[in-house]
XYZ file of C-alpha atoms in Angstrom:
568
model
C -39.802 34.169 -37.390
C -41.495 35.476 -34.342
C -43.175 38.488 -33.984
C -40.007 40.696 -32.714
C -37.802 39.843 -35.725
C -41.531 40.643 -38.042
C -41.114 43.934 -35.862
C -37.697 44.456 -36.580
C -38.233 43.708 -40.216
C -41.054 45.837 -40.871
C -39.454 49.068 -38.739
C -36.257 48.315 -41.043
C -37.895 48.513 -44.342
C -39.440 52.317 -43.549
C -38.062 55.628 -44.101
C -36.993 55.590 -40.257
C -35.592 52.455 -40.779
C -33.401 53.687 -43.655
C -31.933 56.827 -42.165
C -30.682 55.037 -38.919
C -29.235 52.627 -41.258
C -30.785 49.519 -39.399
C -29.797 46.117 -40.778
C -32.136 45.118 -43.353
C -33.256 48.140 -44.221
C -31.789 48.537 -47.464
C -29.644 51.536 -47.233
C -26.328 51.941 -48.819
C -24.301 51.695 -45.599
C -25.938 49.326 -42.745
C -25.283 49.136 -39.418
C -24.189 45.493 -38.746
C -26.445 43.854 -36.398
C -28.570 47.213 -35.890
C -31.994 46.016 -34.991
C -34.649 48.081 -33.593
C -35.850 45.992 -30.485
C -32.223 45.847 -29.269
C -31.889 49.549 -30.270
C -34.883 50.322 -27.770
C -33.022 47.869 -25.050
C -29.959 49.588 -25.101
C -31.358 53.303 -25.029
C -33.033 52.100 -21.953
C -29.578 50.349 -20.629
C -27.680 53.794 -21.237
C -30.314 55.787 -19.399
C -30.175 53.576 -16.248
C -26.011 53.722 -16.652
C -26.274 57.447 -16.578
C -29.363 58.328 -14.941
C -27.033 59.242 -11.359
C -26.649 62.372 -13.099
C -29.741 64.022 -13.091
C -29.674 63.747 -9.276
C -25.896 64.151 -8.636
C -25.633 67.477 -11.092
C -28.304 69.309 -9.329
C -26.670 68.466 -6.046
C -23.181 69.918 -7.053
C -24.308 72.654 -9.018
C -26.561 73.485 -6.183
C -23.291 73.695 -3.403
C -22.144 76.828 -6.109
C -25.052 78.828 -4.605
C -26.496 79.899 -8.306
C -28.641 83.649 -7.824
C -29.001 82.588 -4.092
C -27.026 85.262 -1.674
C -27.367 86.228 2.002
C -25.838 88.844 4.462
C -22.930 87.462 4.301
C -21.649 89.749 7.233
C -24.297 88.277 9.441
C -24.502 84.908 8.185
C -21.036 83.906 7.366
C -19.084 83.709 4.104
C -21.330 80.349 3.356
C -24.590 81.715 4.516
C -24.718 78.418 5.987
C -27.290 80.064 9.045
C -29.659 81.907 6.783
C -32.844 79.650 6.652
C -33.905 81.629 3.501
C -30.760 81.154 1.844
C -31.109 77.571 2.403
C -35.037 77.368 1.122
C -33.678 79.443 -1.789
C -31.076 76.698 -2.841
C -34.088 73.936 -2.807
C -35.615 75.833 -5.024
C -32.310 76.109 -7.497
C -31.882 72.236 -6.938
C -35.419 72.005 -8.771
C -34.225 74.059 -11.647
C -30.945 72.174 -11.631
C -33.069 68.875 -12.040
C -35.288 70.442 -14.566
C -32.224 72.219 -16.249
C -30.229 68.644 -16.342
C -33.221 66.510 -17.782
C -34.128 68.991 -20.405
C -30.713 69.704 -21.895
C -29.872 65.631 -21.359
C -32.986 65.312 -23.388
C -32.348 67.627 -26.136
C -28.714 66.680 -26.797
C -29.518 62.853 -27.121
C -32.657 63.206 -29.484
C -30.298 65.942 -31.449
C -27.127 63.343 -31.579
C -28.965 60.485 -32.138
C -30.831 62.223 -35.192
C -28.417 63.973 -36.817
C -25.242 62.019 -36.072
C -26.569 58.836 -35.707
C -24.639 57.680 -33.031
C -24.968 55.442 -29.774
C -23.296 58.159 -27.597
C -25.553 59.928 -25.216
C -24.721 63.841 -23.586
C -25.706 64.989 -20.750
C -24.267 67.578 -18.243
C -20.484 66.184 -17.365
C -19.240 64.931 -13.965
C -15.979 66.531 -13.356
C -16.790 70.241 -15.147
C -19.653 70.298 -12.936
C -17.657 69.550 -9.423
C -14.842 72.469 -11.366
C -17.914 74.859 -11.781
C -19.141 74.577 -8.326
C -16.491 74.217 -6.271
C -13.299 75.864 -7.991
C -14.873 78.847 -10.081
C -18.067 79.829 -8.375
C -16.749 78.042 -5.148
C -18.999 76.478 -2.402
C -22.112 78.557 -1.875
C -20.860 81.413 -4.012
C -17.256 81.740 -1.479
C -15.525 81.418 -4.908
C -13.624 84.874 -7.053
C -16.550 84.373 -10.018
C -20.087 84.669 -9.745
C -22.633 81.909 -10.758
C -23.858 84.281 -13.565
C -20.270 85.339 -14.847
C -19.608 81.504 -14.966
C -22.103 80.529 -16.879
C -21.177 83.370 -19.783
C -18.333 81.571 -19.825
C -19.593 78.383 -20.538
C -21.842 79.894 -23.189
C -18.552 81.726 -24.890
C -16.618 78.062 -24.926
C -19.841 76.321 -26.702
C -19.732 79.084 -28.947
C -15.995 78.804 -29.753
C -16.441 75.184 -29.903
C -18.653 75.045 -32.458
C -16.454 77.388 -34.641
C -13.882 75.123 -34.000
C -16.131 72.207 -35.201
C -16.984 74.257 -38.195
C -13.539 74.549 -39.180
C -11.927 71.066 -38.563
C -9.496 72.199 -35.463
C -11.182 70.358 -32.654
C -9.677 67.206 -33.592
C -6.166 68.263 -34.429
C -5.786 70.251 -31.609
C -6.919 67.516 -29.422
C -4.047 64.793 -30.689
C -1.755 68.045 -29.555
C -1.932 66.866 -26.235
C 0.688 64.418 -24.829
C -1.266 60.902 -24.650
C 0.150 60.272 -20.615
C -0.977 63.433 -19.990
C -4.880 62.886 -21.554
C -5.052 59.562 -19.558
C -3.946 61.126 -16.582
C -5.962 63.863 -16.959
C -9.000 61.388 -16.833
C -7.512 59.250 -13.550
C -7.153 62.909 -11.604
C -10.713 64.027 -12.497
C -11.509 59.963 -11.338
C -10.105 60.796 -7.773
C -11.334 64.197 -7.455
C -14.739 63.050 -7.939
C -14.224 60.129 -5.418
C -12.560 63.216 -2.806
C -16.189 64.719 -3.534
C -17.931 61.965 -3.182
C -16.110 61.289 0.574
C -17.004 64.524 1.710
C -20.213 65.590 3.094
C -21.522 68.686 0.693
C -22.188 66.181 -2.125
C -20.949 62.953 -0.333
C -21.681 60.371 2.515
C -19.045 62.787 5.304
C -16.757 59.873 5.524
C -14.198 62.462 5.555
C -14.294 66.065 6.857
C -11.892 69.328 7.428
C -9.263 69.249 10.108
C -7.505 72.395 11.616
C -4.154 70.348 11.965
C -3.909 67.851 8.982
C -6.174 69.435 6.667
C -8.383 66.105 6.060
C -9.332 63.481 8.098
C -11.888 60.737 9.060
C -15.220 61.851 9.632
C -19.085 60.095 9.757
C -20.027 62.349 12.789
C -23.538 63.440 12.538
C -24.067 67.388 11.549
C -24.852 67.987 14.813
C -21.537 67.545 16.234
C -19.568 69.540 13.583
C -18.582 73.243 14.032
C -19.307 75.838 11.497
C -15.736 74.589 9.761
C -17.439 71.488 8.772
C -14.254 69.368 11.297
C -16.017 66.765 13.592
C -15.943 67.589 17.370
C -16.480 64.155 18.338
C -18.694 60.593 17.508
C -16.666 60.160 14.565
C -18.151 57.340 12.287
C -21.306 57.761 13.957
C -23.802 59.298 11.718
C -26.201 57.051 10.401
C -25.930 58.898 7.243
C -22.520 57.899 6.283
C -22.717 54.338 6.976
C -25.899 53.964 5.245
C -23.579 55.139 2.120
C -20.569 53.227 2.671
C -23.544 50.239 2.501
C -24.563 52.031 -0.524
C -21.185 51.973 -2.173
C -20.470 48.341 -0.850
C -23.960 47.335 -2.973
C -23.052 48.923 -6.165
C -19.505 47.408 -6.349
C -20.906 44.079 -4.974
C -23.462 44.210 -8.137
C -20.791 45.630 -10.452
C -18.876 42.305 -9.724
C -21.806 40.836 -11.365
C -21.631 43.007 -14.310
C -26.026 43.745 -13.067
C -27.272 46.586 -15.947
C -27.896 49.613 -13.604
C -26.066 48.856 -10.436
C -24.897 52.483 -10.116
C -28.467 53.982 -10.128
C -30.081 50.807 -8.175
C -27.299 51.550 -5.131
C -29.067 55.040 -5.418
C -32.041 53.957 -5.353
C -32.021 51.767 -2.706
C -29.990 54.447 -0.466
C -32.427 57.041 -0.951
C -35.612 55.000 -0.040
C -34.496 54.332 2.956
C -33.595 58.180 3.692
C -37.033 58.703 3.301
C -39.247 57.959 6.115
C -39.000 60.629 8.385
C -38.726 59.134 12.273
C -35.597 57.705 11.267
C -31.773 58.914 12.361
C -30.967 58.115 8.618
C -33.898 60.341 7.072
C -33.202 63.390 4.096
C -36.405 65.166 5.526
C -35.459 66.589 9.368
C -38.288 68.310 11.285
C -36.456 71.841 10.200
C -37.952 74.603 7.932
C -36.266 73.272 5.517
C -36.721 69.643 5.461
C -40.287 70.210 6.140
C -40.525 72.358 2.852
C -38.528 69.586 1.057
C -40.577 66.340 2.673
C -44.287 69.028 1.277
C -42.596 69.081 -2.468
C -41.551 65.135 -1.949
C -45.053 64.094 -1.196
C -46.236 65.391 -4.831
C -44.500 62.508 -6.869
C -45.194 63.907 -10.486
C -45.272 67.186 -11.133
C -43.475 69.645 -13.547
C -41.296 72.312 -11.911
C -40.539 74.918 -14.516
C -37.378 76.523 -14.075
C -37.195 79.902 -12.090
C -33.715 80.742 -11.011
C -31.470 79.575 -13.458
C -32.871 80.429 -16.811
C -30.875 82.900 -19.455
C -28.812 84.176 -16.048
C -26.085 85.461 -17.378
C -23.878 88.353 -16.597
C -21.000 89.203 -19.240
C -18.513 90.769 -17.168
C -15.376 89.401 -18.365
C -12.537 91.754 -16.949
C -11.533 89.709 -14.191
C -8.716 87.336 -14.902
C -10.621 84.024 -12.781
C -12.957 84.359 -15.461
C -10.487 83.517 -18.326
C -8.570 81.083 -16.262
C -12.154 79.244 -16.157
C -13.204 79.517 -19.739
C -9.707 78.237 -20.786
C -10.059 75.816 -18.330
C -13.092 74.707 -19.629
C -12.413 74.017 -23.407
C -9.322 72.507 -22.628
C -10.935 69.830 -20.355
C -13.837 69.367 -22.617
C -11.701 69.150 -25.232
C -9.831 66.146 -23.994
C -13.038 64.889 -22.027
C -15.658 64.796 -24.733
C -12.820 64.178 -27.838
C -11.531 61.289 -25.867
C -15.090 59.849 -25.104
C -16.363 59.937 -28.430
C -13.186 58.945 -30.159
C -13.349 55.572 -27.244
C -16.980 54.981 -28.215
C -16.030 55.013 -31.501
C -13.637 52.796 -31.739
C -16.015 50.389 -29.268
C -18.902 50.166 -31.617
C -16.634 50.292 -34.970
C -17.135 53.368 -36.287
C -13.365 54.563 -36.053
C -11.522 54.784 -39.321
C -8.414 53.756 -38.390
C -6.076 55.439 -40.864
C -7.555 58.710 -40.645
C -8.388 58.099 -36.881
C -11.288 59.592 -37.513
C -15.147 58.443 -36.891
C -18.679 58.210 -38.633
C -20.759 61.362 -38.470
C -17.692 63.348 -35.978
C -18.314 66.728 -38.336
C -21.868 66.695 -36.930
C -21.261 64.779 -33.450
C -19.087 67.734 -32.518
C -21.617 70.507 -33.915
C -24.646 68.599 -31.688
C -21.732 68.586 -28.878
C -20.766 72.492 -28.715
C -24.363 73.586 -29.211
C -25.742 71.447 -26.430
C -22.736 73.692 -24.302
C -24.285 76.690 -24.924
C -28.038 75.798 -24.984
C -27.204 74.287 -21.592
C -26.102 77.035 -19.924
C -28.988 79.392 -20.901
C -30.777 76.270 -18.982
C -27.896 77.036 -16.077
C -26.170 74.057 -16.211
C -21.922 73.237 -16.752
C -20.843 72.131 -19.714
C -22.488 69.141 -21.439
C -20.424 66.572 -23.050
C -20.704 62.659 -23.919
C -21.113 60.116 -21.131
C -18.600 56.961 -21.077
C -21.608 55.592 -19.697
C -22.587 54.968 -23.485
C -20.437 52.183 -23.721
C -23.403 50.243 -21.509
C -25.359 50.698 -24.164
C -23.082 50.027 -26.905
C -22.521 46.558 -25.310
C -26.052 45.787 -25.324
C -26.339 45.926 -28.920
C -26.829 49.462 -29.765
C -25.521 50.507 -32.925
C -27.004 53.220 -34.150
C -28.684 56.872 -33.239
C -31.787 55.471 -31.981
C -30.174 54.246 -28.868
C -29.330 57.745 -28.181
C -32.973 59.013 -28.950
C -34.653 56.004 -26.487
C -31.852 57.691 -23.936
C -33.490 61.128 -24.943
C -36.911 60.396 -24.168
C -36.230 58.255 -20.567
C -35.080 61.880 -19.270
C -37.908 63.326 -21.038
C -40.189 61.408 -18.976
C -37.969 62.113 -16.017
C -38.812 65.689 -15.836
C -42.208 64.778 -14.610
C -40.944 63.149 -11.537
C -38.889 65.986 -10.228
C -40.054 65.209 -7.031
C -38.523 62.144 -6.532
C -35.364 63.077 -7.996
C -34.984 66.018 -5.864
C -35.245 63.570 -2.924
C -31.946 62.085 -3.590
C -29.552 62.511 -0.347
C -25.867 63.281 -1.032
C -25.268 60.095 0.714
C -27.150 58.190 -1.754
C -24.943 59.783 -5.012
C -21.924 60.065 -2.955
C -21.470 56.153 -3.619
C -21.954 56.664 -7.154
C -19.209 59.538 -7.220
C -16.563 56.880 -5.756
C -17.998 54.287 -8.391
C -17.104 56.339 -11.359
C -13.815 57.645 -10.184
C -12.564 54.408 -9.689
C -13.818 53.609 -13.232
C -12.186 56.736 -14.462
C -8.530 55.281 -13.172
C -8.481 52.252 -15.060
C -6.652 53.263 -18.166
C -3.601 54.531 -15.732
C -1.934 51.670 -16.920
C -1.408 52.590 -20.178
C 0.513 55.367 -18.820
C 4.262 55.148 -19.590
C 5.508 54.723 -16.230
C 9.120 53.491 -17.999
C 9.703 56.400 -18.913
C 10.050 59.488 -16.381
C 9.776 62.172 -18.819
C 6.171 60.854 -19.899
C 5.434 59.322 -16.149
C 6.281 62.121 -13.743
C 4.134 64.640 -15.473
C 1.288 62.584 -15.745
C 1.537 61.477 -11.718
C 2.039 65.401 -11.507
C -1.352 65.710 -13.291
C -2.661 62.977 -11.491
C -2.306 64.077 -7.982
C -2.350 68.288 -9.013
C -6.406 67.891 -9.755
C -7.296 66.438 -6.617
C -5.034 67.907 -4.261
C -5.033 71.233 -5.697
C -8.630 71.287 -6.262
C -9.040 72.265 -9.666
C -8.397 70.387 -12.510
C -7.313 73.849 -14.314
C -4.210 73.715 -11.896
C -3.786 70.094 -12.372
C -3.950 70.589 -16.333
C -1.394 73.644 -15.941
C 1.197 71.679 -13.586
C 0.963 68.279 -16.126
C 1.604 70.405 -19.066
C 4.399 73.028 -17.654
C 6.690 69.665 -15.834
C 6.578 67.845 -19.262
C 7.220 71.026 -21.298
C 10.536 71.879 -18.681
C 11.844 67.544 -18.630
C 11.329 67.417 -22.553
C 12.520 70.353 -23.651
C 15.467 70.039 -21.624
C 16.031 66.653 -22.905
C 16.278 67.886 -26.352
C 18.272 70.697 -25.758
C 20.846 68.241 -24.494
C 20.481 66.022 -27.122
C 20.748 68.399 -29.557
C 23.551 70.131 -28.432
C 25.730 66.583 -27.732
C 24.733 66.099 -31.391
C 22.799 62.956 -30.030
C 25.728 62.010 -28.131
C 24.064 62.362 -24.436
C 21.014 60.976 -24.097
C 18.626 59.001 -21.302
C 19.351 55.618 -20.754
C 15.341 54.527 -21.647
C 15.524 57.298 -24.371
C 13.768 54.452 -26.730
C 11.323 53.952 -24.013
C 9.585 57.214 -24.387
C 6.095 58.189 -26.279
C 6.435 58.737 -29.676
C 4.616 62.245 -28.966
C 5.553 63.357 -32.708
C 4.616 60.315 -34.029
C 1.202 60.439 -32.133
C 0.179 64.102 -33.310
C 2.047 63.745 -37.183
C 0.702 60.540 -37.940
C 2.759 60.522 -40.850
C 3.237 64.742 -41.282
C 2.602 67.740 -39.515
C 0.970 68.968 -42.809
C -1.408 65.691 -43.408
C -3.713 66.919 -39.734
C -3.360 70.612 -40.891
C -7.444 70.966 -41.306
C -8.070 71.048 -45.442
C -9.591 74.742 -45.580
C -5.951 75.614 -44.047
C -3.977 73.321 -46.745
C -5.992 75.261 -49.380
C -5.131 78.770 -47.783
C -1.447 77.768 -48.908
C -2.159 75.537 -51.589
C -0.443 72.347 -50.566
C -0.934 68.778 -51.630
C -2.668 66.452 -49.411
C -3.833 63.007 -49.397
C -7.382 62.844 -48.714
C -10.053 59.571 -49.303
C -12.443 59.585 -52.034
C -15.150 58.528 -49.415
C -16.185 61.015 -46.670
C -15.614 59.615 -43.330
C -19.929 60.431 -42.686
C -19.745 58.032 -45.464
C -16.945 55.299 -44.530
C -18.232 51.616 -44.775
C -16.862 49.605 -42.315
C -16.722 46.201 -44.671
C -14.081 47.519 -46.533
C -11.787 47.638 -43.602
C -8.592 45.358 -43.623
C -8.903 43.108 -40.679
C -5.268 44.883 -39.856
C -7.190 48.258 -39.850
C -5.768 49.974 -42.869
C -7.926 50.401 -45.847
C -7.142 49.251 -49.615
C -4.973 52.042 -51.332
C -6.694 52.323 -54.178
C -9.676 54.007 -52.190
C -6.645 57.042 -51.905
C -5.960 59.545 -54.581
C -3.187 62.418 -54.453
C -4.963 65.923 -54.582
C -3.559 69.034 -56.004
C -5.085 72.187 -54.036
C -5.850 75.541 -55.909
C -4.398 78.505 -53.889
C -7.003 80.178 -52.331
């Protein structure tokens, strides 16, 4: 036995050891193949999978314009002139970086802790690019302020956690069509790679046009006008080449399956934006870079945040800010659900009868408080990071992966320096990484069927082209609302006579949100309102152990009982 399996052994066998459930460690329930070295390996593997975001959020977020304003008169809607405006938004990209580390840090040690789980939160890609860019809109141009947003990201943590409390976060999530919640996911993919294209938060491969509304960029900002459209020397600026060889490196070591190729194509980008004398550099000989290259030269420091703390303003008359806090739990809904629920079912925590997970009561609780404890940090919503799964496949099994993830942006908020130093052009890459990631599972679309396919291609295209995935959601939902219900009016009324030729093609829909009744997802505290019979398992699913699982997924049937329900 050699000294990391003594190590493993002897962590095991402690108190620590016990609650985390680590093989060997004697508690009721262990984790299969939980060990604490690999634990620490794939915490580690999980930060470097997600660590883009601590960089990429407070470049977003930033473009929203947070408590930074100008004369808007003098300087333009943007303020895109105003020298103080633009020394005012370094300073917000600080607190953004601060803001992102510290929530990222508290949510992880909180899930890992109390859930136990290998799923790691942080700030969300997608809700971020909706705040900035569709609610508060690019440098504050949008109908809701940066303050009035982020009330209304601290009302939908709030709501989610009641929702949490009460059991309807999961039932209202299987509500939604399943084309429409993979689509959902490929549009936000290709929104984020549109972002990532652009110049504001990209490498300016493609820019405005006055005729076709888009088109092919890489001119340096000198030779744009104050519409952001090239002039001329397209596919000229250093910048943009330097991250289409950023994005070339990450997919090249993503063919090689390399741990951390998304932050190492970062990495690598942004060191060379560094040195000044260079026609590639992130620090020009301006007010402004000259002020960023002086905070760059620190290395390790602490910024404190300034700007963004507790900013909130709770003006909720206008209608934009509804249409955003709607927007919000709907996409977090189907964002974080769908993540967990995937994780889940990747490390073998998904009770397949139920469809239902180990410690989801409290994973959703950590979930919907992190929301609201991020925004008095003034951040977007936080939710859980697919990027878990790189963890998950090194081993990690239980909550101390998640904790290890914790404390690697723990220590990151002492290097805000270098983190600030990132160049769009160096996360741009990473933005076109993980929206092409986010469009794999648009083959499990039904295509067969148009009634299921043409509102999810709706969906699909909706978020990206209209900008918002609030207006994508809306168009998805309203198209396969109209087909359906249309469909079984018809059918109805030609007593199943008339019918669509691929009728048997389509998504059981009913079938996916009854599994088995309407009245068996009805949340308990609601069955016992009315006093109805349910089936329900004698274990808790906090409590479900995994050995007892059929190798077909279902579960013995004595483990169910029939319960008789007192009227409230």
């Amino acid at each position: 036995m050699g000294w990391i399996d003594k190590l493993n052994l002897r962590v095991a066998r402690t108190g620590f050891g016990r609650w985390f459930r680590l093989e060997g460690s004697g508690a009721k329930i262990e984790r299969a193949g939980s060990k604490f070295s690999i634990e620490l390996r794939a915490g580690m593997t999980t930060f470097i999978a997600m660590a883009y975001i601590i960089s990429t959020n407070a470049l977003i977020l930033t473009d929203s314009g947070g408590t930074c304003d100008c004369d808007r008169t003098t300087y333009g809607a943007d303020c895109g002139t105003d020298s103080e405006y633009a020394s005012c938004l370094q300073l917000m990209k600080l607190d953004i970086i601060t803001a992102t580390c510290a929530i990222a840090c508290l949510a992880c040690v909180a899930m890992g802790t109390l859930a136990n789980l290998p799923i790691a939160l942080a700030p969300g890609m997608g809700l971020n690019a909706y705040f900035a860019y569709t609610v508060v809109g690019y440098h504050g141009t949008g109908k809701v302020t940066y303050e009035n947003a982020l009330s209304a990201v601290c009302i939908e943590g709030i709501i989610f956690f009641v929702l949490s409390v009460v059991g309807l976060r999961q039932w209202f999530a299987r509500m939604i069509p399943s084309a429409l919640k993979t689509a959902t996911s490929a549009g936000i993919g290709i929104y984020l790679s549109f972002i990532g294209l652009q110049s504001s938060a990209g490498i300016g491969l493609i820019t405005a046009s006055s005729s076709t509304l888009v088109e092919l960029g890489g001119c340096p900002p000198e030779y744009r006008d104050d519409d952001n459209v090239c002039q001329s020397h397209r596919m000229q600026g250093g910048p943009t080449w330097l991250g289409v060889l950023g994005l070339m490196l990450i997919g090249t070591m993503l063919v090689y399956r390399l741990k951390g190729a998304i932050l190492i194509g970062i990495v690598i980008v942004a060191v060379i934006s560094w040195p000044r004398p260079t026609a590639v550099t992130y620090f020009p000989y301006t007010a402004a870079g000259d002020e960023s290259f002086d905070f760059f030269k620190k290395v390790v420091t602490f910024h404190p945040i300034k700007s963004t703390l507790a900013k909130f303003h709770w003006d909720l008359s206008s209608g934009q800010v509804w249409i955003a806090l709607i927007t919000f739990l709907y996409v977090d809904i189907l964002d974080c659900t769908g993540t967990m629920f995937s994780m889940a079912k990747f490390g073998g925590y998904m009770d397949e009868r139920t469809q239902d997970f180990e410690g989801s009561s409290m994973a959703f609780l950590v979930d919907s408080a992190s929301i609201t404890i991020g925004s008095v940090f003034g951040t977007s919503p936080v939710t859980a990071f697919i990027e878990s799964g790189a963890g998950i496949a090194e081993g990690g099994r239980t909550g101390i992966t998640t904790i290890v993830t914790g404390f690697m942006f723990f220590i990151a908020l002492f290097f805000a320096p270098i983190f600030a130093s990132f160049p769009p052009w160096a996360t741009g890459p990473a933005l076109i990484v993980v929206g092409s990631m986010m469009m794999q599972n648009v083959i499990h679309i039904n295509w067969e069927y148009i009634g299921d396919g043409l509102p999810a291609f709706i969906t699909i295209i909706m978020i990206p082209f209209g900008y918002s995935i609030g207006y994508g959601l809306i168009a998805g939902i309203g198209s396969f609302i109209f087909i359906n219900s249309l469909v079984f009016i018809v059918y109805k009324i030609s007593r199943g006579r008339v019918v669509p030729p691929n009728f048997d093609q389509r998504d059981d829909w009913v079938g996916f949100v009854t599994r088995g009744g309407v009245k068996d997802n009805i949340p308990p505290w609601i069955r016992r309102m009315f006093g109805k019979k349910h089936i329900t398992s004698t274990l808790s699913h906090d409590n479900i152990d995994n050995r007892s699982v059929a190798s077909d997924g279902s579960r013995p049937t004595e483990e169910l009982k029939e319960v008789t329900v007192g009227r409230a």
